[in-house]
PDB file of C-alpha atoms in Angstrom:
ATOM      1  CA  MET A 297       0.000   0.000   0.000  1.00  0.00           C
ATOM      2  CA  ALA A 298       1.338   3.436  -0.910  1.00  0.00           C
ATOM      3  CA  SER A 299       2.124   5.829   1.864  1.00  0.00           C
ATOM      4  CA  PRO A 300      -0.232   8.825   2.319  1.00  0.00           C
ATOM      5  CA  VAL A 301       2.467  11.185   1.069  1.00  0.00           C
ATOM      6  CA  GLN A 302       3.169   9.118  -2.020  1.00  0.00           C
ATOM      7  CA  GLY A 303      -0.512   8.683  -2.783  1.00  0.00           C
ATOM      8  CA  SER A 304      -1.213  12.408  -2.581  1.00  0.00           C
ATOM      9  CA  TYR A 305       1.628  13.114  -5.024  1.00  0.00           C
ATOM     10  CA  CYS A 306       0.320  10.587  -7.526  1.00  0.00           C
ATOM     11  CA  GLU A 307      -3.201  11.946  -7.386  1.00  0.00           C
ATOM     12  CA  ARG A 308      -1.949  15.489  -8.045  1.00  0.00           C
ATOM     13  CA  GLY A 309       0.283  14.203 -10.822  1.00  0.00           C
ATOM     14  CA  GLN A 310      -2.544  12.441 -12.606  1.00  0.00           C
ATOM     15  CA  VAL A 311      -4.682  15.558 -12.598  1.00  0.00           C
ATOM     16  CA  GLU A 312      -1.813  17.800 -13.666  1.00  0.00           C
ATOM     17  CA  LEU A 313      -0.602  15.571 -16.484  1.00  0.00           C
ATOM     18  CA  GLY A 314      -4.115  15.209 -17.843  1.00  0.00           C
ATOM     19  CA  THR A 315      -4.310  18.967 -18.438  1.00  0.00           C
ATOM     20  CA  VAL A 316      -1.571  18.857 -21.075  1.00  0.00           C
ATOM     21  CA  GLY A 317      -3.318  16.672 -23.591  1.00  0.00           C
ATOM     22  CA  GLU A 318      -1.191  17.663 -26.562  1.00  0.00           C
ATOM     23  CA  ILE A 319       1.969  16.444 -24.819  1.00  0.00           C
ATOM     24  CA  GLY A 320       0.796  13.504 -22.756  1.00  0.00           C
ATOM     25  CA  SER A 321      -2.202  12.171 -20.895  1.00  0.00           C
ATOM     26  CA  GLU A 322      -1.099   9.043 -19.062  1.00  0.00           C
ATOM     27  CA  GLY A 323      -1.735   8.929 -15.328  1.00  0.00           C
ATOM     28  CA  GLY A 324       0.855   8.438 -12.626  1.00  0.00           C
ATOM     29  CA  CYS A 325       3.886  10.257 -11.339  1.00  0.00           C
ATOM     30  CA  LEU A 326       7.431   9.996 -10.094  1.00  0.00           C
ATOM     31  CA  THR A 327       6.899   8.512  -6.628  1.00  0.00           C
ATOM     32  CA  THR A 328       8.869   8.968  -3.444  1.00  0.00           C
ATOM     33  CA  HIS A 329       9.665   5.237  -3.488  1.00  0.00           C
ATOM     34  CA  GLN A 330      11.336   5.657  -6.874  1.00  0.00           C
ATOM     35  CA  LEU A 331      13.320   8.604  -5.535  1.00  0.00           C
ATOM     36  CA  TYR A 332      14.471   6.482  -2.584  1.00  0.00           C
ATOM     37  CA  LEU A 333      15.643   3.814  -5.033  1.00  0.00           C
ATOM     38  CA  PHE A 334      17.506   6.208  -7.324  1.00  0.00           C
ATOM     39  CA  ASN A 335      19.044   8.067  -4.388  1.00  0.00           C
ATOM     40  CA  GLY A 336      20.311   4.797  -2.926  1.00  0.00           C
ATOM     41  CA  LEU A 337      21.813   3.838  -6.277  1.00  0.00           C
ATOM     42  CA  TYR A 338      23.458   7.246  -6.696  1.00  0.00           C
ATOM     43  CA  LEU A 339      24.866   7.048  -3.166  1.00  0.00           C
ATOM     44  CA  ALA A 340      26.520   3.729  -3.976  1.00  0.00           C
ATOM     45  CA  VAL A 341      27.952   5.072  -7.254  1.00  0.00           C
ATOM     46  CA  LEU A 342      29.213   8.212  -5.509  1.00  0.00           C
ATOM     47  CA  ALA A 343      31.006   6.141  -2.869  1.00  0.00           C
ATOM     48  CA  VAL A 344      32.702   3.970  -5.490  1.00  0.00           C
ATOM     49  CA  VAL A 345      33.710   6.902  -7.715  1.00  0.00           C
ATOM     50  CA  THR A 346      35.048   8.865  -4.722  1.00  0.00           C
ATOM     51  CA  VAL A 347      37.340   5.986  -3.823  1.00  0.00           C
ATOM     52  CA  LEU A 348      38.441   5.216  -7.387  1.00  0.00           C
ATOM     53  CA  THR A 349      39.154   8.851  -8.307  1.00  0.00           C
ATOM     54  CA  ARG A 350      41.012   9.337  -4.999  1.00  0.00           C
ATOM     55  CA  ALA A 351      39.241  12.617  -4.355  1.00  0.00           C
ATOM     56  CA  THR A 352      40.323  14.715  -1.397  1.00  0.00           C
ATOM     57  CA  VAL A 353      37.802  16.054   1.099  1.00  0.00           C
ATOM     58  CA  LYS A 354      38.028  19.507  -0.493  1.00  0.00           C
ATOM     59  CA  ARG A 355      37.508  18.102  -3.987  1.00  0.00           C
ATOM     60  CA  PHE A 356      34.569  16.029  -2.772  1.00  0.00           C
ATOM     61  CA  ALA A 357      33.035  19.125  -1.158  1.00  0.00           C
ATOM     62  CA  GLY A 358      33.502  21.054  -4.398  1.00  0.00           C
ATOM     63  CA  ALA A 359      31.833  18.332  -6.452  1.00  0.00           C
ATOM     64  CA  LEU A 360      28.974  18.200  -3.957  1.00  0.00           C
ATOM     65  CA  ALA A 361      28.533  21.981  -4.143  1.00  0.00           C
ATOM     66  CA  GLY A 362      28.478  21.838  -7.935  1.00  0.00           C
ATOM     67  CA  ALA A 363      25.856  19.092  -7.905  1.00  0.00           C
ATOM     68  CA  VAL A 364      23.644  21.000  -5.449  1.00  0.00           C
ATOM     69  CA  VAL A 365      23.786  24.154  -7.585  1.00  0.00           C
ATOM     70  CA  ASP A 366      22.978  22.030 -10.625  1.00  0.00           C
ATOM     71  CA  GLY A 367      19.960  20.577  -8.831  1.00  0.00           C
ATOM     72  CA  VAL A 368      18.509  24.029  -8.244  1.00  0.00           C
ATOM     73  CA  ALA A 369      19.284  25.032 -11.834  1.00  0.00           C
ATOM     74  CA  LEU A 370      17.673  21.828 -13.100  1.00  0.00           C
ATOM     75  CA  LEU A 371      14.397  22.701 -11.389  1.00  0.00           C
ATOM     76  CA  GLY A 372      14.505  26.062 -13.143  1.00  0.00           C
ATOM     77  CA  ILE A 373      15.137  24.370 -16.490  1.00  0.00           C
ATOM     78  CA  VAL A 374      12.235  21.987 -15.905  1.00  0.00           C
ATOM     79  CA  ALA A 375       9.943  24.908 -15.081  1.00  0.00           C
ATOM     80  CA  LEU A 376      11.088  26.815 -18.169  1.00  0.00           C
ATOM     81  CA  GLY A 377      10.462  23.810 -20.408  1.00  0.00           C
ATOM     82  CA  GLU A 378       6.988  23.472 -18.924  1.00  0.00           C
ATOM     83  CA  GLN A 379       6.218  27.107 -19.724  1.00  0.00           C
ATOM     84  CA  VAL A 380       7.237  26.847 -23.378  1.00  0.00           C
ATOM     85  CA  LYS A 381       5.698  23.349 -23.645  1.00  0.00           C
ATOM     86  CA  TRP A 382       8.871  21.470 -24.584  1.00  0.00           C
ATOM     87  CA  TRP A 383       7.942  18.801 -22.041  1.00  0.00           C
ATOM     88  CA  HIS A 384       5.741  18.009 -19.096  1.00  0.00           C
ATOM     89  CA  PHE A 385       7.110  16.314 -15.980  1.00  0.00           C
ATOM     90  CA  VAL A 386       4.827  15.130 -13.222  1.00  0.00           C
ATOM     91  CA  ILE A 387       6.589  16.666 -10.240  1.00  0.00           C
ATOM     92  CA  ALA A 388       5.030  17.474  -6.881  1.00  0.00           C
ATOM     93  CA  TRP A 389       6.307  20.971  -6.147  1.00  0.00           C
ATOM     94  CA  GLU A 390       6.198  20.429  -2.405  1.00  0.00           C
ATOM     95  CA  PRO A 391       9.013  20.633   0.178  1.00  0.00           C
ATOM     96  CA  TYR A 392       9.362  16.921   1.008  1.00  0.00           C
ATOM     97  CA  PHE A 393       9.377  15.759  -2.597  1.00  0.00           C
ATOM     98  CA  LEU A 394      11.680  18.550  -3.768  1.00  0.00           C
ATOM     99  CA  THR A 395      14.079  17.817  -0.894  1.00  0.00           C
ATOM    100  CA  LEU A 396      14.341  14.185  -2.019  1.00  0.00           C
ATOM    101  CA  PHE A 397      14.845  15.347  -5.587  1.00  0.00           C
ATOM    102  CA  LEU A 398      17.643  17.745  -4.610  1.00  0.00           C
ATOM    103  CA  ILE A 399      19.311  15.068  -2.476  1.00  0.00           C
ATOM    104  CA  GLY A 400      19.386  12.872  -5.567  1.00  0.00           C
ATOM    105  CA  CYS A 401      20.932  15.708  -7.567  1.00  0.00           C
ATOM    106  CA  ALA A 402      23.563  16.232  -4.863  1.00  0.00           C
ATOM    107  CA  LEU A 403      24.450  12.537  -4.936  1.00  0.00           C
ATOM    108  CA  GLY A 404      25.140  13.008  -8.643  1.00  0.00           C
ATOM    109  CA  ALA A 405      28.365  14.720  -7.535  1.00  0.00           C
ATOM    110  CA  PHE A 406      30.217  11.689  -8.889  1.00  0.00           C
ATOM    111  CA  VAL A 407      29.826  13.254 -12.353  1.00  0.00           C
ATOM    112  CA  PHE A 408      32.039  16.165 -11.357  1.00  0.00           C
ATOM    113  CA  LEU A 409      34.596  13.914  -9.712  1.00  0.00           C
ATOM    114  CA  LEU A 410      34.885  12.290 -13.123  1.00  0.00           C
ATOM    115  CA  THR A 411      35.151  15.632 -14.938  1.00  0.00           C
ATOM    116  CA  TRP A 412      37.820  16.621 -12.396  1.00  0.00           C
ATOM    117  CA  ARG A 413      39.930  13.610 -13.324  1.00  0.00           C
ATOM    118  CA  ILE A 414      39.291  14.216 -17.032  1.00  0.00           C
ATOM    119  CA  SER A 415      40.431  17.820 -16.658  1.00  0.00           C
ATOM    120  CA  ARG A 416      43.425  16.724 -14.595  1.00  0.00           C
ATOM    121  CA  ARG A 417      44.509  14.272 -17.282  1.00  0.00           C
ATOM    122  CA  PHE A 418      43.475  15.935 -20.548  1.00  0.00           C
ATOM    123  CA  GLY A 419      42.972  19.623 -19.701  1.00  0.00           C
ATOM    124  CA  TRP A 420      40.323  21.792 -21.323  1.00  0.00           C
ATOM    125  CA  ARG A 421      40.230  19.597 -24.434  1.00  0.00           C
ATOM    126  CA  GLY A 422      39.071  16.695 -22.295  1.00  0.00           C
ATOM    127  CA  LEU A 423      36.309  18.832 -20.783  1.00  0.00           C
ATOM    128  CA  VAL A 424      35.146  19.945 -24.226  1.00  0.00           C
ATOM    129  CA  ALA A 425      35.022  16.314 -25.349  1.00  0.00           C
ATOM    130  CA  ALA A 426      33.050  15.419 -22.201  1.00  0.00           C
ATOM    131  CA  LEU A 427      30.541  18.205 -22.890  1.00  0.00           C
ATOM    132  CA  ILE A 428      30.098  17.088 -26.496  1.00  0.00           C
ATOM    133  CA  PHE A 429      29.546  13.535 -25.280  1.00  0.00           C
ATOM    134  CA  ALA A 430      26.956  14.764 -22.754  1.00  0.00           C
ATOM    135  CA  ALA A 431      25.151  16.794 -25.426  1.00  0.00           C
ATOM    136  CA  LEU A 432      24.959  13.738 -27.690  1.00  0.00           C
ATOM    137  CA  ILE A 433      24.022  11.133 -25.086  1.00  0.00           C
ATOM    138  CA  GLY A 434      21.634  13.364 -23.100  1.00  0.00           C
ATOM    139  CA  PRO A 435      18.567  13.288 -25.368  1.00  0.00           C
ATOM    140  CA  PRO A 436      18.510   9.501 -26.025  1.00  0.00           C
ATOM    141  CA  ARG A 437      19.133   8.883 -22.311  1.00  0.00           C
ATOM    142  CA  ASP A 438      16.245  11.111 -21.231  1.00  0.00           C
ATOM    143  CA  TYR A 439      13.902   9.838 -23.932  1.00  0.00           C
ATOM    144  CA  TRP A 440      14.705   6.263 -22.861  1.00  0.00           C
ATOM    145  CA  TYR A 441      13.796   7.085 -19.273  1.00  0.00           C
ATOM    146  CA  MET A 442      10.505   8.647 -20.370  1.00  0.00           C
ATOM    147  CA  ALA A 443       9.700   5.605 -22.513  1.00  0.00           C
ATOM    148  CA  ARG A 444      10.563   3.303 -19.604  1.00  0.00           C
ATOM    149  CA  PHE A 445       8.538   5.348 -17.109  1.00  0.00           C
ATOM    150  CA  PRO A 446       5.747   7.042 -19.124  1.00  0.00           C
ATOM    151  CA  GLU A 447       3.974   7.997 -15.908  1.00  0.00           C
ATOM    152  CA  TRP A 448       6.748  10.553 -15.271  1.00  0.00           C
ATOM    153  CA  GLY A 449       5.575  12.763 -18.134  1.00  0.00           C
ATOM    154  CA  ALA A 450       6.218  13.261 -21.841  1.00  0.00           C
ATOM    155  CA  TYR A 451       8.146  15.314 -24.371  1.00  0.00           C
ATOM    156  CA  ALA A 452       6.543  17.452 -27.032  1.00  0.00           C
ATOM    157  CA  PRO A 453       7.020  16.368 -30.652  1.00  0.00           C
ATOM    158  CA  GLY A 454       9.668  17.988 -32.804  1.00  0.00           C
ATOM    159  CA  ILE A 455      13.342  18.846 -32.510  1.00  0.00           C
ATOM    160  CA  SER A 456      12.976  21.623 -29.922  1.00  0.00           C
ATOM    161  CA  PRO A 457      12.919  19.329 -26.847  1.00  0.00           C
ATOM    162  CA  VAL A 458      15.943  17.415 -28.161  1.00  0.00           C
ATOM    163  CA  LEU A 459      17.967  20.591 -28.596  1.00  0.00           C
ATOM    164  CA  ALA A 460      16.797  21.880 -25.216  1.00  0.00           C
ATOM    165  CA  ILE A 461      17.937  18.677 -23.483  1.00  0.00           C
ATOM    166  CA  SER A 462      21.351  18.856 -25.163  1.00  0.00           C
ATOM    167  CA  ALA A 463      21.730  22.494 -24.172  1.00  0.00           C
ATOM    168  CA  ALA A 464      20.690  21.683 -20.605  1.00  0.00           C
ATOM    169  CA  TYR A 465      23.334  18.962 -20.300  1.00  0.00           C
ATOM    170  CA  VAL A 466      26.025  21.336 -21.533  1.00  0.00           C
ATOM    171  CA  LEU A 467      24.860  24.173 -19.281  1.00  0.00           C
ATOM    172  CA  LEU A 468      24.649  21.962 -16.196  1.00  0.00           C
ATOM    173  CA  GLY A 469      28.043  20.457 -16.954  1.00  0.00           C
ATOM    174  CA  ILE A 470      29.701  23.858 -17.221  1.00  0.00           C
ATOM    175  CA  LEU A 471      27.889  25.196 -14.157  1.00  0.00           C
ATOM    176  CA  GLY A 472      28.570  22.217 -11.924  1.00  0.00           C
ATOM    177  CA  HIS A 473      32.217  21.865 -12.897  1.00  0.00           C
ATOM    178  CA  GLY A 474      32.677  25.616 -12.558  1.00  0.00           C
ATOM    179  CA  VAL A 475      31.276  25.656  -9.036  1.00  0.00           C
ATOM    180  CA  MET A 476      33.517  22.736  -8.093  1.00  0.00           C
ATOM    181  CA  ARG A 477      36.522  24.657  -9.423  1.00  0.00           C
ATOM    182  CA  LEU A 478      35.558  27.727  -7.410  1.00  0.00           C
ATOM    183  CA  VAL A 479      35.333  25.668  -4.216  1.00  0.00           C
ATOM    184  CA  ALA A 480      38.240  23.256  -4.690  1.00  0.00           C
ATOM    185  CA  GLY A 481      40.491  25.066  -7.157  1.00  0.00           C
ATOM    186  CA  PRO A 482      41.876  23.909 -10.535  1.00  0.00           C
ATOM    187  CA  ALA A 483      42.003  20.206 -11.296  1.00  0.00           C
ATOM    188  CA  SER A 484      45.716  19.964 -10.607  1.00  0.00           C
ATOM    189  CA  ALA A 485      45.605  22.044  -7.419  1.00  0.00           C
ATOM    190  CA  ASP A 486      45.174  19.161  -4.997  1.00  0.00           C
ATOM    191  CA  GLN A 487      46.978  15.896  -4.455  1.00  0.00           C
ATOM    192  CA  LEU A 488      45.238  12.588  -4.885  1.00  0.00           C
ATOM    193  CA  ALA A 489      43.932  11.083  -1.671  1.00  0.00           C
ATOM    194  CA  ARG A 490      45.551   7.935  -0.348  1.00  0.00           C
ATOM    195  CA  PRO A 491      43.483   4.910  -1.443  1.00  0.00           C
ATOM    196  CA  PRO A 492      41.916   3.078   1.498  1.00  0.00           C
ATOM    197  CA  TRP A 493      43.645  -0.194   0.572  1.00  0.00           C
ATOM    198  CA  SER A 494      47.145   1.274   0.621  1.00  0.00           C
ATOM    199  CA  ALA A 495      49.499   0.624   3.501  1.00  0.00           C
ATOM    200  CA  SER A 496      49.578   3.312   6.173  1.00  0.00           C
TER     201      SER A 496
END
């Protein structure tokens, strides 16, 4: 049985999604249980990437700050896309749900630990390549998720949503990595942390 909080979100989501008939009309929503699952998965990935990239505490804090800023920016991008009808996402704009959503975004800090190591190894050319990769892989990734979970919402037809998703990936990549750099310094500014399996 769904929890009262989850149930109330789904009911609102079904009503809200049904009002945008030209984009999508399937009932359902992104539930808190799904957010718990994704957040747990992201936490595990973040732990593994932190160890493998040998991030220092300062670098980890910078990546976390970048991911948090990206989470706030992502909500703004979602709202903008709703206004211009590029997409419709069934999101409960309430404190508890949004807190879970932002926690999930923060746990995505592993992305910026990876861009840190890319920048450390390949410089700005590596970051440009990473942004191009994100712009190319972003739309099929997001469309796959929406096809897998149609209750989350839908994209409008045409090329505009595809271009908007690509632009969002690039913008969030630049913003998140930039915030990390402001907090932790350039990629080569810190030493690699000692791996936990090394001898003391």
